[in-house]
Amino acid sequence: MAGKKVLIVYAHQEPKSFNGALLKIAVEELTKQGCSVTVSDLYAMQFEPRATRNDIVGRLHNSEAFNYGVETWEAYKRGGLSKDLVEEQKKVQEADLLIFQFPLFWFNMPAILKGWMDRVLVQGFAYDVSKAYDGGLLQGKLSLFSFTTGGGQEMYSKGSISGDIRYILWPMQHGIMHFCGVKVLEPHICYAPENVSEEKRKEMLTAWTQRLKTLWKEEPIDCSPDWYFK
């Protein structure tokens, strides 16, 4: 949709990967729609995933005992976060839609992306003590988790050894995005692209292209435990 701003946080090492193809399609299709698209390519940026005292510029609130949550909260309030965090927070603040593109690692997002979540979405910026979930500080934004898996779809269904894929999405979509007040669109999952035919991979890419064409008409999911566990 023309005028909308999109931030894609991309976590894959190889531009020629299937995730790279999904990223390329998203940038091209959304730009074609008139959206302003920004990409944070975490590996290319050599983004630091570790949450350390280097994230605070200047004095510490308590130099005797370091508490990352407290220190980043205090630093945010006084404008004392490191430059890389301020830059990422600005991208988030300006975005109408956040897309996270990544391969599923051990039932989770890659460490570099989890580090982005840990370091960027600090208290005071993304949430506060009494401002979480529907009251989170990033209200008015949409998010979408687009990812690939190693196993086939049957491995991530109810009754399977891995359990329903929605169980895995609970900490990402609910525990992070919904907690920060961001509404969540249905995830886009490409199952086992490395283990299917070239024709099937093309079908997956086409499906992503087609979804993006009508993405702005979609309604967010019901952000409740029932969506994940019922």
PDB file of C-alpha atoms in Angstrom:
ATOM      1  CA  MET A   1       0.000   0.000   0.000  1.00  0.00           C
ATOM      2  CA  ALA A   2       1.442   3.335  -1.066  1.00  0.00           C
ATOM      3  CA  GLY A   3       2.960   5.349   1.757  1.00  0.00           C
ATOM      4  CA  LYS A   4       3.359   2.444   4.168  1.00  0.00           C
ATOM      5  CA  LYS A   5       6.757   1.817   5.739  1.00  0.00           C
ATOM      6  CA  VAL A   6       8.092  -1.693   6.112  1.00  0.00           C
ATOM      7  CA  LEU A   7      11.096  -2.947   8.069  1.00  0.00           C
ATOM      8  CA  ILE A   8      12.376  -6.406   7.145  1.00  0.00           C
ATOM      9  CA  VAL A   9      14.741  -7.901   9.696  1.00  0.00           C
ATOM     10  CA  TYR A  10      16.610 -10.584   7.783  1.00  0.00           C
ATOM     11  CA  ALA A  11      18.702 -13.321   9.404  1.00  0.00           C
ATOM     12  CA  HIS A  12      20.469 -15.545   6.892  1.00  0.00           C
ATOM     13  CA  GLN A  13      24.130 -15.690   5.951  1.00  0.00           C
ATOM     14  CA  GLU A  14      23.679 -16.384   2.221  1.00  0.00           C
ATOM     15  CA  PRO A  15      21.968 -13.957  -0.203  1.00  0.00           C
ATOM     16  CA  LYS A  16      21.475 -16.808  -2.725  1.00  0.00           C
ATOM     17  CA  SER A  17      19.597 -18.944  -0.177  1.00  0.00           C
ATOM     18  CA  PHE A  18      15.854 -19.635  -0.267  1.00  0.00           C
ATOM     19  CA  ASN A  19      15.460 -17.108   2.550  1.00  0.00           C
ATOM     20  CA  GLY A  20      17.365 -14.665   0.378  1.00  0.00           C
ATOM     21  CA  ALA A  21      14.885 -15.294  -2.448  1.00  0.00           C
ATOM     22  CA  LEU A  22      11.961 -14.660  -0.090  1.00  0.00           C
ATOM     23  CA  LEU A  23      13.589 -11.408   1.030  1.00  0.00           C
ATOM     24  CA  LYS A  24      14.161 -10.278  -2.568  1.00  0.00           C
ATOM     25  CA  ILE A  25      10.520 -10.954  -3.460  1.00  0.00           C
ATOM     26  CA  ALA A  26       9.268  -9.022  -0.422  1.00  0.00           C
ATOM     27  CA  VAL A  27      11.445  -5.993  -1.191  1.00  0.00           C
ATOM     28  CA  GLU A  28      10.440  -5.965  -4.855  1.00  0.00           C
ATOM     29  CA  GLU A  29       6.715  -6.562  -4.368  1.00  0.00           C
ATOM     30  CA  LEU A  30       6.253  -4.129  -1.478  1.00  0.00           C
ATOM     31  CA  THR A  31       8.301  -1.458  -3.254  1.00  0.00           C
ATOM     32  CA  LYS A  32       6.143  -1.980  -6.344  1.00  0.00           C
ATOM     33  CA  GLN A  33       3.106  -1.266  -4.153  1.00  0.00           C
ATOM     34  CA  GLY A  34       4.575   2.106  -3.205  1.00  0.00           C
ATOM     35  CA  CYS A  35       5.814   1.063   0.220  1.00  0.00           C
ATOM     36  CA  SER A  36       9.083   2.375   1.651  1.00  0.00           C
ATOM     37  CA  VAL A  37      11.082  -0.768   2.492  1.00  0.00           C
ATOM     38  CA  THR A  38      14.085  -0.888   4.829  1.00  0.00           C
ATOM     39  CA  VAL A  39      16.114  -4.060   5.376  1.00  0.00           C
ATOM     40  CA  SER A  40      18.227  -4.840   8.416  1.00  0.00           C
ATOM     41  CA  ASP A  41      20.435  -7.632   7.061  1.00  0.00           C
ATOM     42  CA  LEU A  42      21.826  -8.761  10.393  1.00  0.00           C
ATOM     43  CA  TYR A  43      24.684 -10.957   9.166  1.00  0.00           C
ATOM     44  CA  ALA A  44      25.790  -8.425   6.555  1.00  0.00           C
ATOM     45  CA  MET A  45      25.671  -5.715   9.230  1.00  0.00           C
ATOM     46  CA  GLN A  46      27.656  -7.974  11.583  1.00  0.00           C
ATOM     47  CA  PHE A  47      25.005  -7.143  14.144  1.00  0.00           C
ATOM     48  CA  GLU A  48      26.145  -7.793  17.719  1.00  0.00           C
ATOM     49  CA  PRO A  49      23.665 -10.245  19.319  1.00  0.00           C
ATOM     50  CA  ARG A  50      25.154 -10.150  22.814  1.00  0.00           C
ATOM     51  CA  ALA A  51      23.467  -7.956  25.404  1.00  0.00           C
ATOM     52  CA  THR A  52      26.346  -6.347  27.299  1.00  0.00           C
ATOM     53  CA  ARG A  53      27.277  -3.144  29.103  1.00  0.00           C
ATOM     54  CA  ASN A  54      28.657  -1.898  25.778  1.00  0.00           C
ATOM     55  CA  ASP A  55      25.034  -1.094  24.913  1.00  0.00           C
ATOM     56  CA  ILE A  56      25.102   1.745  27.444  1.00  0.00           C
ATOM     57  CA  VAL A  57      26.984   4.942  26.654  1.00  0.00           C
ATOM     58  CA  GLY A  58      28.367   6.843  29.628  1.00  0.00           C
ATOM     59  CA  ARG A  59      27.691   6.200  33.285  1.00  0.00           C
ATOM     60  CA  LEU A  60      25.882   3.172  34.633  1.00  0.00           C
ATOM     61  CA  HIS A  61      22.855   3.522  36.880  1.00  0.00           C
ATOM     62  CA  ASN A  62      24.435   1.011  39.280  1.00  0.00           C
ATOM     63  CA  SER A  63      28.135   0.385  38.735  1.00  0.00           C
ATOM     64  CA  GLU A  64      28.285  -2.076  41.647  1.00  0.00           C
ATOM     65  CA  ALA A  65      26.009  -4.752  40.153  1.00  0.00           C
ATOM     66  CA  PHE A  66      25.196  -4.800  36.447  1.00  0.00           C
ATOM     67  CA  ASN A  67      21.551  -5.462  35.526  1.00  0.00           C
ATOM     68  CA  TYR A  68      21.029  -5.287  31.750  1.00  0.00           C
ATOM     69  CA  GLY A  69      17.281  -4.647  31.901  1.00  0.00           C
ATOM     70  CA  VAL A  70      17.591  -1.817  34.398  1.00  0.00           C
ATOM     71  CA  GLU A  71      20.626  -0.255  32.739  1.00  0.00           C
ATOM     72  CA  THR A  72      19.122  -0.187  29.233  1.00  0.00           C
ATOM     73  CA  TRP A  73      15.864   1.207  30.617  1.00  0.00           C
ATOM     74  CA  GLU A  74      17.718   4.011  32.375  1.00  0.00           C
ATOM     75  CA  ALA A  75      19.952   4.592  29.334  1.00  0.00           C
ATOM     76  CA  TYR A  76      16.939   4.784  27.013  1.00  0.00           C
ATOM     77  CA  LYS A  77      15.321   7.440  29.207  1.00  0.00           C
ATOM     78  CA  ARG A  78      18.413   9.642  29.122  1.00  0.00           C
ATOM     79  CA  GLY A  79      19.355   8.964  25.494  1.00  0.00           C
ATOM     80  CA  GLY A  80      22.337   6.829  26.444  1.00  0.00           C
ATOM     81  CA  LEU A  81      21.942   3.682  24.333  1.00  0.00           C
ATOM     82  CA  SER A  82      24.633   2.704  21.841  1.00  0.00           C
ATOM     83  CA  LYS A  83      24.414   4.033  18.278  1.00  0.00           C
ATOM     84  CA  ASP A  84      23.478   0.684  16.672  1.00  0.00           C
ATOM     85  CA  LEU A  85      20.490   0.268  19.004  1.00  0.00           C
ATOM     86  CA  VAL A  86      19.277   3.806  18.420  1.00  0.00           C
ATOM     87  CA  GLU A  87      19.426   3.227  14.656  1.00  0.00           C
ATOM     88  CA  GLU A  88      17.410   0.002  14.856  1.00  0.00           C
ATOM     89  CA  GLN A  89      14.858   1.549  17.211  1.00  0.00           C
ATOM     90  CA  LYS A  90      14.364   4.404  14.758  1.00  0.00           C
ATOM     91  CA  LYS A  91      13.633   1.891  11.987  1.00  0.00           C
ATOM     92  CA  VAL A  92      11.109   0.105  14.222  1.00  0.00           C
ATOM     93  CA  GLN A  93       9.480   3.340  15.307  1.00  0.00           C
ATOM     94  CA  GLU A  94       8.945   4.460  11.714  1.00  0.00           C
ATOM     95  CA  ALA A  95       7.637   1.125  10.434  1.00  0.00           C
ATOM     96  CA  ASP A  96       3.987   0.217   9.921  1.00  0.00           C
ATOM     97  CA  LEU A  97       4.913  -3.427   9.326  1.00  0.00           C
ATOM     98  CA  LEU A  98       7.756  -5.548  10.692  1.00  0.00           C
ATOM     99  CA  ILE A  99       8.667  -8.679   8.718  1.00  0.00           C
ATOM    100  CA  PHE A 100      11.094 -11.176  10.235  1.00  0.00           C
ATOM    101  CA  GLN A 101      12.682 -13.455   7.626  1.00  0.00           C
ATOM    102  CA  PHE A 102      14.780 -16.377   8.858  1.00  0.00           C
ATOM    103  CA  PRO A 103      15.388 -20.142   8.905  1.00  0.00           C
ATOM    104  CA  LEU A 104      14.066 -21.967  11.956  1.00  0.00           C
ATOM    105  CA  PHE A 105      16.965 -23.093  14.181  1.00  0.00           C
ATOM    106  CA  TRP A 106      16.248 -25.556  17.006  1.00  0.00           C
ATOM    107  CA  PHE A 107      12.541 -24.582  17.190  1.00  0.00           C
ATOM    108  CA  ASN A 108      13.525 -20.930  17.405  1.00  0.00           C
ATOM    109  CA  MET A 109      14.862 -17.928  15.529  1.00  0.00           C
ATOM    110  CA  PRO A 110      18.635 -17.755  14.877  1.00  0.00           C
ATOM    111  CA  ALA A 111      20.692 -16.339  17.752  1.00  0.00           C
ATOM    112  CA  ILE A 112      21.534 -13.169  15.821  1.00  0.00           C
ATOM    113  CA  LEU A 113      17.816 -12.377  15.438  1.00  0.00           C
ATOM    114  CA  LYS A 114      17.061 -13.223  19.064  1.00  0.00           C
ATOM    115  CA  GLY A 115      19.894 -10.862  19.986  1.00  0.00           C
ATOM    116  CA  TRP A 116      18.222  -8.149  17.909  1.00  0.00           C
ATOM    117  CA  MET A 117      15.011  -8.687  19.889  1.00  0.00           C
ATOM    118  CA  ASP A 118      16.878  -8.671  23.219  1.00  0.00           C
ATOM    119  CA  ARG A 119      18.864  -5.525  22.506  1.00  0.00           C
ATOM    120  CA  VAL A 120      16.471  -3.385  20.454  1.00  0.00           C
ATOM    121  CA  LEU A 121      13.135  -3.959  22.195  1.00  0.00           C
ATOM    122  CA  VAL A 122      14.135  -2.564  25.574  1.00  0.00           C
ATOM    123  CA  GLN A 123      11.916  -1.339  28.366  1.00  0.00           C
ATOM    124  CA  GLY A 124      10.788   2.219  27.820  1.00  0.00           C
ATOM    125  CA  PHE A 125      10.954   1.820  24.050  1.00  0.00           C
ATOM    126  CA  ALA A 126       8.868  -1.304  23.340  1.00  0.00           C
ATOM    127  CA  TYR A 127       7.056  -1.865  26.637  1.00  0.00           C
ATOM    128  CA  ASP A 128       6.910  -0.682  30.218  1.00  0.00           C
ATOM    129  CA  VAL A 129       5.934  -2.107  33.582  1.00  0.00           C
ATOM    130  CA  SER A 130       2.230  -1.376  33.164  1.00  0.00           C
ATOM    131  CA  LYS A 131       2.284  -1.082  29.363  1.00  0.00           C
ATOM    132  CA  ALA A 132       2.405  -4.522  27.806  1.00  0.00           C
ATOM    133  CA  TYR A 133       0.360  -6.720  25.471  1.00  0.00           C
ATOM    134  CA  ASP A 134      -2.573  -4.631  24.190  1.00  0.00           C
ATOM    135  CA  GLY A 135      -1.072  -1.700  26.095  1.00  0.00           C
ATOM    136  CA  GLY A 136       2.455  -2.196  24.733  1.00  0.00           C
ATOM    137  CA  LEU A 137       4.358   0.828  23.485  1.00  0.00           C
ATOM    138  CA  LEU A 138       4.542  -0.339  19.844  1.00  0.00           C
ATOM    139  CA  GLN A 139       0.792  -0.257  19.247  1.00  0.00           C
ATOM    140  CA  GLY A 140      -0.419   0.516  15.745  1.00  0.00           C
ATOM    141  CA  LYS A 141       2.132  -1.759  14.050  1.00  0.00           C
ATOM    142  CA  LEU A 142       1.794  -5.110  12.317  1.00  0.00           C
ATOM    143  CA  SER A 143       4.284  -7.972  12.328  1.00  0.00           C
ATOM    144  CA  LEU A 144       4.779 -11.096  10.246  1.00  0.00           C
ATOM    145  CA  PHE A 145       7.114 -14.010  10.864  1.00  0.00           C
ATOM    146  CA  SER A 146       8.240 -15.546   7.547  1.00  0.00           C
ATOM    147  CA  PHE A 147      10.527 -18.536   7.935  1.00  0.00           C
ATOM    148  CA  THR A 148      11.735 -21.827   6.525  1.00  0.00           C
ATOM    149  CA  THR A 149      11.973 -25.184   8.259  1.00  0.00           C
ATOM    150  CA  GLY A 150      14.212 -28.200   7.837  1.00  0.00           C
ATOM    151  CA  GLY A 151      11.407 -30.714   8.368  1.00  0.00           C
ATOM    152  CA  GLY A 152       8.265 -31.203   6.326  1.00  0.00           C
ATOM    153  CA  GLN A 153       4.837 -29.910   7.306  1.00  0.00           C
ATOM    154  CA  GLU A 154       3.806 -33.280   8.698  1.00  0.00           C
ATOM    155  CA  MET A 155       6.561 -32.981  11.322  1.00  0.00           C
ATOM    156  CA  TYR A 156       4.962 -29.818  12.712  1.00  0.00           C
ATOM    157  CA  SER A 157       1.356 -30.946  13.059  1.00  0.00           C
ATOM    158  CA  LYS A 158      -0.661 -31.889  16.135  1.00  0.00           C
ATOM    159  CA  GLY A 159       0.155 -35.392  17.201  1.00  0.00           C
ATOM    160  CA  SER A 160       3.562 -35.354  15.489  1.00  0.00           C
ATOM    161  CA  ILE A 161       6.880 -35.805  17.278  1.00  0.00           C
ATOM    162  CA  SER A 162       7.578 -32.063  16.975  1.00  0.00           C
ATOM    163  CA  GLY A 163       4.104 -30.873  17.907  1.00  0.00           C
ATOM    164  CA  ASP A 164       2.069 -28.150  16.248  1.00  0.00           C
ATOM    165  CA  ILE A 165       4.138 -25.365  14.661  1.00  0.00           C
ATOM    166  CA  ARG A 166       1.984 -22.903  16.610  1.00  0.00           C
ATOM    167  CA  TYR A 167       3.594 -24.065  19.864  1.00  0.00           C
ATOM    168  CA  ILE A 168       6.923 -22.808  18.527  1.00  0.00           C
ATOM    169  CA  LEU A 169       5.363 -19.490  17.521  1.00  0.00           C
ATOM    170  CA  TRP A 170       4.035 -18.753  21.029  1.00  0.00           C
ATOM    171  CA  PRO A 171       7.263 -17.191  22.444  1.00  0.00           C
ATOM    172  CA  MET A 172       8.006 -15.284  19.230  1.00  0.00           C
ATOM    173  CA  GLN A 173       4.609 -13.914  18.260  1.00  0.00           C
ATOM    174  CA  HIS A 174       2.947 -13.743  21.664  1.00  0.00           C
ATOM    175  CA  GLY A 175       5.867 -13.373  24.057  1.00  0.00           C
ATOM    176  CA  ILE A 176       7.649 -10.695  22.031  1.00  0.00           C
ATOM    177  CA  MET A 177       5.464  -8.983  19.432  1.00  0.00           C
ATOM    178  CA  HIS A 178       2.110  -9.081  21.235  1.00  0.00           C
ATOM    179  CA  PHE A 179       3.831  -8.225  24.520  1.00  0.00           C
ATOM    180  CA  CYS A 180       5.108  -5.040  22.874  1.00  0.00           C
ATOM    181  CA  GLY A 181       1.634  -4.150  21.567  1.00  0.00           C
ATOM    182  CA  VAL A 182       2.305  -5.204  17.962  1.00  0.00           C
ATOM    183  CA  LYS A 183      -0.506  -6.990  16.124  1.00  0.00           C
ATOM    184  CA  VAL A 184       0.479 -10.258  14.460  1.00  0.00           C
ATOM    185  CA  LEU A 185      -0.416 -11.462  10.965  1.00  0.00           C
ATOM    186  CA  GLU A 186      -0.645 -15.159  10.105  1.00  0.00           C
ATOM    187  CA  PRO A 187       2.923 -16.516   9.803  1.00  0.00           C
ATOM    188  CA  HIS A 188       4.293 -17.451   6.387  1.00  0.00           C
ATOM    189  CA  ILE A 189       5.994 -20.827   6.603  1.00  0.00           C
ATOM    190  CA  CYS A 190       7.924 -22.566   3.833  1.00  0.00           C
ATOM    191  CA  TYR A 191       8.379 -26.175   4.885  1.00  0.00           C
ATOM    192  CA  ALA A 192      11.638 -27.949   3.983  1.00  0.00           C
ATOM    193  CA  PRO A 193      12.528 -25.994   0.825  1.00  0.00           C
ATOM    194  CA  GLU A 194      15.869 -27.823   0.597  1.00  0.00           C
ATOM    195  CA  ASN A 195      14.135 -31.199   0.408  1.00  0.00           C
ATOM    196  CA  VAL A 196      11.519 -30.540  -2.276  1.00  0.00           C
ATOM    197  CA  SER A 197      11.622 -30.280  -6.054  1.00  0.00           C
ATOM    198  CA  GLU A 198      12.602 -27.123  -7.912  1.00  0.00           C
ATOM    199  CA  GLU A 199       9.006 -26.892  -9.103  1.00  0.00           C
ATOM    200  CA  LYS A 200       7.738 -26.964  -5.518  1.00  0.00           C
ATOM    201  CA  ARG A 201      10.227 -24.282  -4.505  1.00  0.00           C
ATOM    202  CA  LYS A 202       8.964 -22.073  -7.320  1.00  0.00           C
ATOM    203  CA  GLU A 203       5.414 -22.651  -6.116  1.00  0.00           C
ATOM    204  CA  MET A 204       6.455 -21.534  -2.625  1.00  0.00           C
ATOM    205  CA  LEU A 205       7.985 -18.337  -3.989  1.00  0.00           C
ATOM    206  CA  THR A 206       4.911 -17.638  -6.105  1.00  0.00           C
ATOM    207  CA  ALA A 207       2.657 -18.151  -3.079  1.00  0.00           C
ATOM    208  CA  TRP A 208       4.700 -15.571  -1.134  1.00  0.00           C
ATOM    209  CA  THR A 209       4.455 -13.098  -4.009  1.00  0.00           C
ATOM    210  CA  GLN A 210       0.693 -13.575  -4.212  1.00  0.00           C
ATOM    211  CA  ARG A 211       0.225 -13.168  -0.480  1.00  0.00           C
ATOM    212  CA  LEU A 212       2.182  -9.930  -0.434  1.00  0.00           C
ATOM    213  CA  LYS A 213      -0.134  -8.478  -3.082  1.00  0.00           C
ATOM    214  CA  THR A 214      -3.074  -8.552  -0.646  1.00  0.00           C
ATOM    215  CA  LEU A 215      -1.156  -8.388   2.640  1.00  0.00           C
ATOM    216  CA  TRP A 216      -2.582  -5.026   3.695  1.00  0.00           C
ATOM    217  CA  LYS A 217      -6.112  -6.439   3.519  1.00  0.00           C
ATOM    218  CA  GLU A 218      -5.358  -9.189   6.042  1.00  0.00           C
ATOM    219  CA  GLU A 219      -6.705  -9.172   9.585  1.00  0.00           C
ATOM    220  CA  PRO A 220      -4.332  -9.949  12.484  1.00  0.00           C
ATOM    221  CA  ILE A 221      -4.649 -13.284  14.266  1.00  0.00           C
ATOM    222  CA  ASP A 222      -6.467 -13.608  17.579  1.00  0.00           C
ATOM    223  CA  CYS A 223      -3.632 -12.927  20.004  1.00  0.00           C
ATOM    224  CA  SER A 224      -4.778 -15.332  22.693  1.00  0.00           C
ATOM    225  CA  PRO A 225      -3.499 -18.667  24.040  1.00  0.00           C
ATOM    226  CA  ASP A 226      -6.335 -20.420  22.208  1.00  0.00           C
ATOM    227  CA  TRP A 227      -4.820 -19.609  18.799  1.00  0.00           C
ATOM    228  CA  TYR A 228      -1.674 -21.488  19.795  1.00  0.00           C
ATOM    229  CA  PHE A 229      -2.837 -24.322  22.031  1.00  0.00           C
ATOM    230  CA  LYS A 230      -6.519 -25.087  21.452  1.00  0.00           C
TER     231      LYS A 230
END
